[in-house]
PDB file of C-alpha atoms in Angstrom:
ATOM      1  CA  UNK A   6     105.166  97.694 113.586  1.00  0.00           C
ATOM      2  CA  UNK A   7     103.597  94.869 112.073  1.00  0.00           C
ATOM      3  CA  UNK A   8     106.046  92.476 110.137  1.00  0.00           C
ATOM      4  CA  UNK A   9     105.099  90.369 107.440  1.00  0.00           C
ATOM      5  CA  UNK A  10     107.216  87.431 106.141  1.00  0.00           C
ATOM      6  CA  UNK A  11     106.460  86.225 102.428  1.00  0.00           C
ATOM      7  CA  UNK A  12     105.284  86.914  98.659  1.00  0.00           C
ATOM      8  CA  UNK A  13     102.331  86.553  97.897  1.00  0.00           C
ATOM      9  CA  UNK A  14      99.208  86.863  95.775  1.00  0.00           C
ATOM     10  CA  UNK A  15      96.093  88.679  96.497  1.00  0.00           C
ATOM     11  CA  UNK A  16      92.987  90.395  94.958  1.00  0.00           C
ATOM     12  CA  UNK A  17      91.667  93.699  95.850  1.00  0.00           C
ATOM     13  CA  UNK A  18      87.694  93.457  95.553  1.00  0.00           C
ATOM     14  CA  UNK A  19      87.233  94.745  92.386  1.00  0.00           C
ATOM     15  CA  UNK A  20      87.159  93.553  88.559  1.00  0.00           C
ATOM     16  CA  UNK A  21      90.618  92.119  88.177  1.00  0.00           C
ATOM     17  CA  UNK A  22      89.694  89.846  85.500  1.00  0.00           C
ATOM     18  CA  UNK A  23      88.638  90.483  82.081  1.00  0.00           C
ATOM     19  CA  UNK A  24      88.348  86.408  81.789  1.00  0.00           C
ATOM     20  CA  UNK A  25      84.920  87.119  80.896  1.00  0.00           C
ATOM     21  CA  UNK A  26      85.631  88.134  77.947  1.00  0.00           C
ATOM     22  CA  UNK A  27      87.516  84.752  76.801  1.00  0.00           C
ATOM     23  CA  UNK A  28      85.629  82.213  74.842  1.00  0.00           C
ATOM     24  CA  UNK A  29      83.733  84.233  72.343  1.00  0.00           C
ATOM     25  CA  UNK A  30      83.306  82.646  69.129  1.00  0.00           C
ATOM     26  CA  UNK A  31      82.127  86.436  67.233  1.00  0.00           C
ATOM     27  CA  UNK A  32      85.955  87.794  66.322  1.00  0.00           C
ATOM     28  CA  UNK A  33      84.230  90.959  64.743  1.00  0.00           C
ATOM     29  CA  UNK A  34      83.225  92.245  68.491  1.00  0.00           C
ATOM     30  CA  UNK A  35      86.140  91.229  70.170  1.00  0.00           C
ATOM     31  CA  UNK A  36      88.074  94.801  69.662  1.00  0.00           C
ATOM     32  CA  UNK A  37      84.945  96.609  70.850  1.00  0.00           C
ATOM     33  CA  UNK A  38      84.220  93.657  73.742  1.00  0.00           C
ATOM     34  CA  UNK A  39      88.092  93.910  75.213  1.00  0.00           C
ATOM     35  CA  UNK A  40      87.856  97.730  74.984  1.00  0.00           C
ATOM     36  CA  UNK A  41      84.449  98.132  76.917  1.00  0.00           C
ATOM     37  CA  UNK A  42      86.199  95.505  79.487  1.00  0.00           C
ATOM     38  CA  UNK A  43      89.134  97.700  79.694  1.00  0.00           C
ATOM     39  CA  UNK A  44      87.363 100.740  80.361  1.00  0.00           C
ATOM     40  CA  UNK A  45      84.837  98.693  82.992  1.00  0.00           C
ATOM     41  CA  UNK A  46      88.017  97.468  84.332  1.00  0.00           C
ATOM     42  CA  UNK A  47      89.904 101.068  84.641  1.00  0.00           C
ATOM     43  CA  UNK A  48      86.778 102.674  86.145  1.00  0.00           C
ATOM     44  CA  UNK A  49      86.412  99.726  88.556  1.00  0.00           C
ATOM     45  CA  UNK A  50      90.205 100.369  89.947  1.00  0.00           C
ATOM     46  CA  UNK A  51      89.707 104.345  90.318  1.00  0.00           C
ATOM     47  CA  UNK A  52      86.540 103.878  92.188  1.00  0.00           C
ATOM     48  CA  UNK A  53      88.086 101.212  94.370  1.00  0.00           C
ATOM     49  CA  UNK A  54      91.635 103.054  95.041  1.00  0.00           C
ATOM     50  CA  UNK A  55      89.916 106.270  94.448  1.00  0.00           C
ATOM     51  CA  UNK A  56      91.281 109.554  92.705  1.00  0.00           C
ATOM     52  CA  UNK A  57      91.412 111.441  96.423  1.00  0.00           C
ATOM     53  CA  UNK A  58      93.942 114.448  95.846  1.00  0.00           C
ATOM     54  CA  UNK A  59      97.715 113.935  97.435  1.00  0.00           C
ATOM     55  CA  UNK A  60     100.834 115.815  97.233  1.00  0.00           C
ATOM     56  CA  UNK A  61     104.387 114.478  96.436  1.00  0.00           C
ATOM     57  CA  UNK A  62     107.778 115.435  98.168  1.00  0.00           C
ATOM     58  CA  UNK A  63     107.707 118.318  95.451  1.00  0.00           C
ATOM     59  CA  UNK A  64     104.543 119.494  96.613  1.00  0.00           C
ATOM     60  CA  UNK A  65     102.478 119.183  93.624  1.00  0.00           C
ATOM     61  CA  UNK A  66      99.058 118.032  93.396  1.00  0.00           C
ATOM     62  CA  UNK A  67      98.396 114.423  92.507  1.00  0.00           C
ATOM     63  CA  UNK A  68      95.190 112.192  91.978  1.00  0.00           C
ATOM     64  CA  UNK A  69      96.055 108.661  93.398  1.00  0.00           C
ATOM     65  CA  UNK A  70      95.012 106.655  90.877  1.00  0.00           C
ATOM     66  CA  UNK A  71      94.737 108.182  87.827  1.00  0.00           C
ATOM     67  CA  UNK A  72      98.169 109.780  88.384  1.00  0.00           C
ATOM     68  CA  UNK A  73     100.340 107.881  90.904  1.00  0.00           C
ATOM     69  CA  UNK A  74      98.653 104.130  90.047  1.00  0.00           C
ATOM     70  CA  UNK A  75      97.137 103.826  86.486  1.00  0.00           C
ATOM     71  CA  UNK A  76      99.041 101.749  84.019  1.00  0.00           C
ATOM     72  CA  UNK A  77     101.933 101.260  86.370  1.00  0.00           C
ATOM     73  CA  UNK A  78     104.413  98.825  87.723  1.00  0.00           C
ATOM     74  CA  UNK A  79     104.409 100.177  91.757  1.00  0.00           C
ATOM     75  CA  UNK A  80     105.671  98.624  94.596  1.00  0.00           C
ATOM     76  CA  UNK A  81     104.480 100.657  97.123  1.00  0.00           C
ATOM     77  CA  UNK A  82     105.680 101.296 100.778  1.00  0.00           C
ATOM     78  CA  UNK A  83     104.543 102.897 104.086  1.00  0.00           C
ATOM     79  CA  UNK A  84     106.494 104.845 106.371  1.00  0.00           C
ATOM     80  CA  UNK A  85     106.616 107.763 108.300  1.00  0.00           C
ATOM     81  CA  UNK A  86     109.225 110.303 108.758  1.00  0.00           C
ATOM     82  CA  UNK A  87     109.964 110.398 112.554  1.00  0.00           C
ATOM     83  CA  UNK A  88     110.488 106.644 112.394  1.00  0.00           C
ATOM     84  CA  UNK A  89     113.571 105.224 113.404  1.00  0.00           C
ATOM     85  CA  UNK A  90     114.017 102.049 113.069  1.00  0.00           C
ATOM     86  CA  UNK A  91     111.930  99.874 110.870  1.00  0.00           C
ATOM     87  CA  UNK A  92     111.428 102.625 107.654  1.00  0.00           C
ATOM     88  CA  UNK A  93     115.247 103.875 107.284  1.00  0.00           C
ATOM     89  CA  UNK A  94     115.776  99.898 106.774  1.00  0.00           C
ATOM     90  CA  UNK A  95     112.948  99.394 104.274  1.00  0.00           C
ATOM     91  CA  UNK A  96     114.246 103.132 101.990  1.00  0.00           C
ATOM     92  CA  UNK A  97     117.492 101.641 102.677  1.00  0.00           C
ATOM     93  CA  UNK A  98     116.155  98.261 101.395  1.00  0.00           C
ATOM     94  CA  UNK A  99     114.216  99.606  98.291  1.00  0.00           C
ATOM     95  CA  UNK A 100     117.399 101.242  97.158  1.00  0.00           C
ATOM     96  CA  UNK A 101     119.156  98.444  96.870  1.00  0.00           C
ATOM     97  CA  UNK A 102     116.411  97.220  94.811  1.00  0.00           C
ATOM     98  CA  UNK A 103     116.464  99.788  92.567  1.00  0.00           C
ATOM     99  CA  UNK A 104     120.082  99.080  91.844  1.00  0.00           C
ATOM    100  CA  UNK A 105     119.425  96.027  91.112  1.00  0.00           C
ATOM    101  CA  UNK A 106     116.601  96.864  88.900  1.00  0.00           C
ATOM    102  CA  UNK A 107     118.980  98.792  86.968  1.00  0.00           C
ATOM    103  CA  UNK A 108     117.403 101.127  83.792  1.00  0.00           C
ATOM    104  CA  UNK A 109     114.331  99.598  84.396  1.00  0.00           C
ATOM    105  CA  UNK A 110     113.500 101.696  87.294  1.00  0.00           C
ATOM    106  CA  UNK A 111     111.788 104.820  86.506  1.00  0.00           C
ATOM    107  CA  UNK A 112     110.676 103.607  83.530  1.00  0.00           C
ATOM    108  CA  UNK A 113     108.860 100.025  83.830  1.00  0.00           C
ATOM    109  CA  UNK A 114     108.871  99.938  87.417  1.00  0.00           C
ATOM    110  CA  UNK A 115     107.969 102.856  90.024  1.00  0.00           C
ATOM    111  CA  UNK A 116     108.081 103.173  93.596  1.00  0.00           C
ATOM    112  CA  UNK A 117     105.665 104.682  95.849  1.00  0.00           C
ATOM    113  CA  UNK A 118     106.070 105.737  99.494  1.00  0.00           C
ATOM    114  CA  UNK A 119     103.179 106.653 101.264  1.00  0.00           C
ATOM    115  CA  UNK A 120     103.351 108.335 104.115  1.00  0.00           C
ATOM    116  CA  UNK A 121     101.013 107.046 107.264  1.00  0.00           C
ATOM    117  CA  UNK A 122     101.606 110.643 109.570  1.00  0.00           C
ATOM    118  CA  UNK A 123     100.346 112.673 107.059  1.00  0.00           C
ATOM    119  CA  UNK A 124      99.566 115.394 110.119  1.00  0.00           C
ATOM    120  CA  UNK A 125     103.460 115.803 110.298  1.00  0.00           C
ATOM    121  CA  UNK A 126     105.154 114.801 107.494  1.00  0.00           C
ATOM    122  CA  UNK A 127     104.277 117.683 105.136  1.00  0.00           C
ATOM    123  CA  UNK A 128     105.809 117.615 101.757  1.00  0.00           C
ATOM    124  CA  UNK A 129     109.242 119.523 102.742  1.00  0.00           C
ATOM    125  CA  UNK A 130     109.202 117.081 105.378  1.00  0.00           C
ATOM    126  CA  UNK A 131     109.574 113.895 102.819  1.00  0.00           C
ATOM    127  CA  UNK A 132     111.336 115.801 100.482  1.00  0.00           C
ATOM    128  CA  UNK A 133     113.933 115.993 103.492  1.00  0.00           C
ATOM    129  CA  UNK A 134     113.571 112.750 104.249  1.00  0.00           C
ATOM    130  CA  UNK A 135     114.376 111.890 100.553  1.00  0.00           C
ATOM    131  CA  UNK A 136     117.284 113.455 100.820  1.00  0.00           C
ATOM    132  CA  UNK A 137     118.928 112.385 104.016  1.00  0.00           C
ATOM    133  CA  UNK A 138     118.317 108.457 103.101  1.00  0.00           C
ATOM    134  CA  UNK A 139     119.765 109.155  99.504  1.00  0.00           C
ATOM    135  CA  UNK A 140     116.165 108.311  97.919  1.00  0.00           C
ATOM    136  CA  UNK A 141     116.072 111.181  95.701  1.00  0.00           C
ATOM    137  CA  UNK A 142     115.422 109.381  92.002  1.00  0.00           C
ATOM    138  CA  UNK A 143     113.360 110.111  89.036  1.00  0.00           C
ATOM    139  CA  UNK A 144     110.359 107.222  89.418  1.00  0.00           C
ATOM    140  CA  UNK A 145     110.461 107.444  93.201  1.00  0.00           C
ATOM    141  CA  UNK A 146     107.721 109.350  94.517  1.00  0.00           C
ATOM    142  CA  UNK A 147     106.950 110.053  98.698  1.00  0.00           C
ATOM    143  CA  UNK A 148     103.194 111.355  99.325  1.00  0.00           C
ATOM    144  CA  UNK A 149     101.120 112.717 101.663  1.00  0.00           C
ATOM    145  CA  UNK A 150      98.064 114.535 102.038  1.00  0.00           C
ATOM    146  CA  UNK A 151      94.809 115.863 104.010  1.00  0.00           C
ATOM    147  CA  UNK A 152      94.268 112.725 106.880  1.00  0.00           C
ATOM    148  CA  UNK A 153      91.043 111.547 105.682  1.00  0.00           C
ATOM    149  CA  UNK A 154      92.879 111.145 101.796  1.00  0.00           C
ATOM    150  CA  UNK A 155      95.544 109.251 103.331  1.00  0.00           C
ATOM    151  CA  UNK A 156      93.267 107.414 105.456  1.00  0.00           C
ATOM    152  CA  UNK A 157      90.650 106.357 103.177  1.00  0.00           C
ATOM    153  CA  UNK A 158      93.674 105.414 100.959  1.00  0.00           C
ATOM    154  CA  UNK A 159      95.447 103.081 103.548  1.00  0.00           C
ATOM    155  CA  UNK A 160      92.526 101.488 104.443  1.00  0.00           C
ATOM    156  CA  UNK A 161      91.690 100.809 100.474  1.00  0.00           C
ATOM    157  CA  UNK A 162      94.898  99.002 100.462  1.00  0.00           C
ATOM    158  CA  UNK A 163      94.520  97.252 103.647  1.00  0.00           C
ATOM    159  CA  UNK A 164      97.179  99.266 105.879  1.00  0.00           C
ATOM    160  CA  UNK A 165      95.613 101.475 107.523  1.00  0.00           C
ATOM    161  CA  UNK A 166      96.792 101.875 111.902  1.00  0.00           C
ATOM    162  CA  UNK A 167      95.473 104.223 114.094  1.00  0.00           C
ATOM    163  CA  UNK A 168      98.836 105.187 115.159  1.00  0.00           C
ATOM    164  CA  UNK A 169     101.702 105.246 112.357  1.00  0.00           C
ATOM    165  CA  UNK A 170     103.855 103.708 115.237  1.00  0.00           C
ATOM    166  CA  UNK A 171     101.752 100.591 114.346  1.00  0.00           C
ATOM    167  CA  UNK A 172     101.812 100.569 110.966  1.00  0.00           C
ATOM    168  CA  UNK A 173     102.549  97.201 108.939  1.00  0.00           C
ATOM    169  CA  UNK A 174     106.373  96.854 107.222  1.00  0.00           C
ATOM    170  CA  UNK A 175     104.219  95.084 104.059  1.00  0.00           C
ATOM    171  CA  UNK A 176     104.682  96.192 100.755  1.00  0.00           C
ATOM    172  CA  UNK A 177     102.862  96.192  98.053  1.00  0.00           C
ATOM    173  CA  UNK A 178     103.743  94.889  94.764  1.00  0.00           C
ATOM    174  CA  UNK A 179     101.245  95.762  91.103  1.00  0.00           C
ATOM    175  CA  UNK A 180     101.700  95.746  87.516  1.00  0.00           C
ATOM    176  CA  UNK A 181      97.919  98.215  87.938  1.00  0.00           C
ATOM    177  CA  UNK A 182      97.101  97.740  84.027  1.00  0.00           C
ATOM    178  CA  UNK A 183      97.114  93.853  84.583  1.00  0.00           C
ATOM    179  CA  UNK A 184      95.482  94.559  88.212  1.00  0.00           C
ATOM    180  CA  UNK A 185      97.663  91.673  89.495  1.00  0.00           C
ATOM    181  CA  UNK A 186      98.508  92.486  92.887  1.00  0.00           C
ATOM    182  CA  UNK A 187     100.678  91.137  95.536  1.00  0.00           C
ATOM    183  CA  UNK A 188     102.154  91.526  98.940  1.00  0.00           C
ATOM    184  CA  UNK A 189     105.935  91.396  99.858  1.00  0.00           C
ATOM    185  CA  UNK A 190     107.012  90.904 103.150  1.00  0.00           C
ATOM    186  CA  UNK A 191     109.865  93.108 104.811  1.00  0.00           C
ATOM    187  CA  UNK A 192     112.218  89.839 104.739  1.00  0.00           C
ATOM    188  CA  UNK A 193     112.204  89.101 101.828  1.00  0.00           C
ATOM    189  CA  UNK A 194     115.233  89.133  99.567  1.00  0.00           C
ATOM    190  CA  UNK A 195     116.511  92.021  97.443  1.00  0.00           C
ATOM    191  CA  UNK A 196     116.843  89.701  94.788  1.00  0.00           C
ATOM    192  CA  UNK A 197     113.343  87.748  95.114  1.00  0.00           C
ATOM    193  CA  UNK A 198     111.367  91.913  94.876  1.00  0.00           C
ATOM    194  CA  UNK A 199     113.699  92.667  92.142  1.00  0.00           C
ATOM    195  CA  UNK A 200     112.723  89.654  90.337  1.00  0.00           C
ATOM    196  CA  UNK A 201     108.630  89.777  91.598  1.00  0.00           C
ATOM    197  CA  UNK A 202     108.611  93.724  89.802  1.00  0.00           C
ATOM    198  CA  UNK A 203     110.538  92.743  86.773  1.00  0.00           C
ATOM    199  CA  UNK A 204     107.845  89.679  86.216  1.00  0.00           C
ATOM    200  CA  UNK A 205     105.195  92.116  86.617  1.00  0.00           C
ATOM    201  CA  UNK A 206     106.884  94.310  84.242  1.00  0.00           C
ATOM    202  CA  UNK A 207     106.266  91.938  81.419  1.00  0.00           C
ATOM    203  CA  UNK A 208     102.800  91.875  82.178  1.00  0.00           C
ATOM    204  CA  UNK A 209     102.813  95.276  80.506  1.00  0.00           C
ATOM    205  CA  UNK A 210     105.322  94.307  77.775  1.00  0.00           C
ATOM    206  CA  UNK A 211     102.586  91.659  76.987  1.00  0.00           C
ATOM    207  CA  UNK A 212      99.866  94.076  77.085  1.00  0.00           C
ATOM    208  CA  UNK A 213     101.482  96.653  75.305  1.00  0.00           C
ATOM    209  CA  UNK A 214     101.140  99.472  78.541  1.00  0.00           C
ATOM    210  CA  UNK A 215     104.272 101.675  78.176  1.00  0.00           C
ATOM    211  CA  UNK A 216     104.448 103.156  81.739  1.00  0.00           C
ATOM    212  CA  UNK A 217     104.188 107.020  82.969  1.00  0.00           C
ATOM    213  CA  UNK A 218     106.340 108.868  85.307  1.00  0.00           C
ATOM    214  CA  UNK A 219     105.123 108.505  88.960  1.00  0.00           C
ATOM    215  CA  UNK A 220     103.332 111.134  90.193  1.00  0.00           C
ATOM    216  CA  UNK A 221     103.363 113.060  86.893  1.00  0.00           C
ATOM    217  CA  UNK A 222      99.358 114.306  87.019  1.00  0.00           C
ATOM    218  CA  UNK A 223      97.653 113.105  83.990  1.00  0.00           C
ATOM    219  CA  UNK A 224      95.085 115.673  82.349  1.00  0.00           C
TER     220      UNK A 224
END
């Protein structure tokens, strides 16, 4: 597996930044400006990530973006469940996080575990998984999918491995709605992710985005 080391900043290639839109001396169109650069910016992110169709540890039907990412605080994690040695340590990790995140998980911040074996690790197989490393919890969400989905997904996020032996320990870190995004290595402190998720939680305080349940499909 491939072990990263800090926290971090970085940009996915789409429209992060309604900046553009700062500067603008006509108040009158500034409503109708910020919501057309909303929108642009929404429709940017679900192209990008895409809305390819997954399945949760329940085994219902889920759009990736529009119903696992949009308008969310994620921190988002890849693992497999025949692994056994780096991902018990990082569920095992993220659970301490969540306690120290304390009512704020589930409802500002969500967590996301993707799987990278999606040929094996069917949804009974994560929801097993779940169970066994005590990561059964409203807001906490373990997907999977056809291979190309899963595939095409990784690679959008810049994890994909041909063999899920290989795969990287990174996690991800997003407030989506602010599309700041950031990388966490494995090392890092339970306190320093903890405090890295509630800061992007505020993002969405700021911007008035009251979060959804992860993985709860959006019609």
């Amino acid at each position: 597996m491939r072990l990263g080391t800090a926290i971090f900043l970085f940009l996915f290639p789409v429209g992060f930044s309604l900046a553009a839109d700062e500067g603008h001396s006509h108040a009158s169109q500034q409503p109708v400006r910020s919501q057309n650069a909303k929108v642009s910016g929404e429709e940017a992110s679900r192209n990008y990530f895409t809305d390819a169709v997954l399945f949760n540890q329940e085994s219902q039907r889920v759009r990736f973006y529009s119903d696992v990412l949009k308008d969310r605080v994620v921190l988002i994690s890849f693992i497999y469940t025949n692994c056994t040695d780096a991902c018990p340590l990082i569920v095992h990790r993220l659970s301490e996080v969540k306690d120290r995140l304390g009512e704020a998980f589930g409802k500002q911040v969500f967590f996301v575990s993707m799987s990278v074996d999606p040929a094996r690790d069917t949804p009974q197989a994560l929801a097993k998984y779940a169970r066994q490393h005590k990561a059964e919890h409203p807001g906490w969400v373990f997907l999977t999918g056809d291979k190309a989905n899963v595939d095409r997904i990784l690679t959008r996020l810049g994890q994909y491995s041909e063999k899920p032996e290989a795969h990287s320990t990174m996690l991800l870190a997003a407030n989506v709605g602010t599309r700041h995004w950031t990388k966490v290595g494995p090392t890092a402190s339970v306190a320093a992710v903890a405090a890295k998720l509630q800061d992007l939680a505020l993002e969405s305080a700021a911007a008035n985005r009251p979060g959804r349940p992860v993985g709860s499909r959006q019609d």
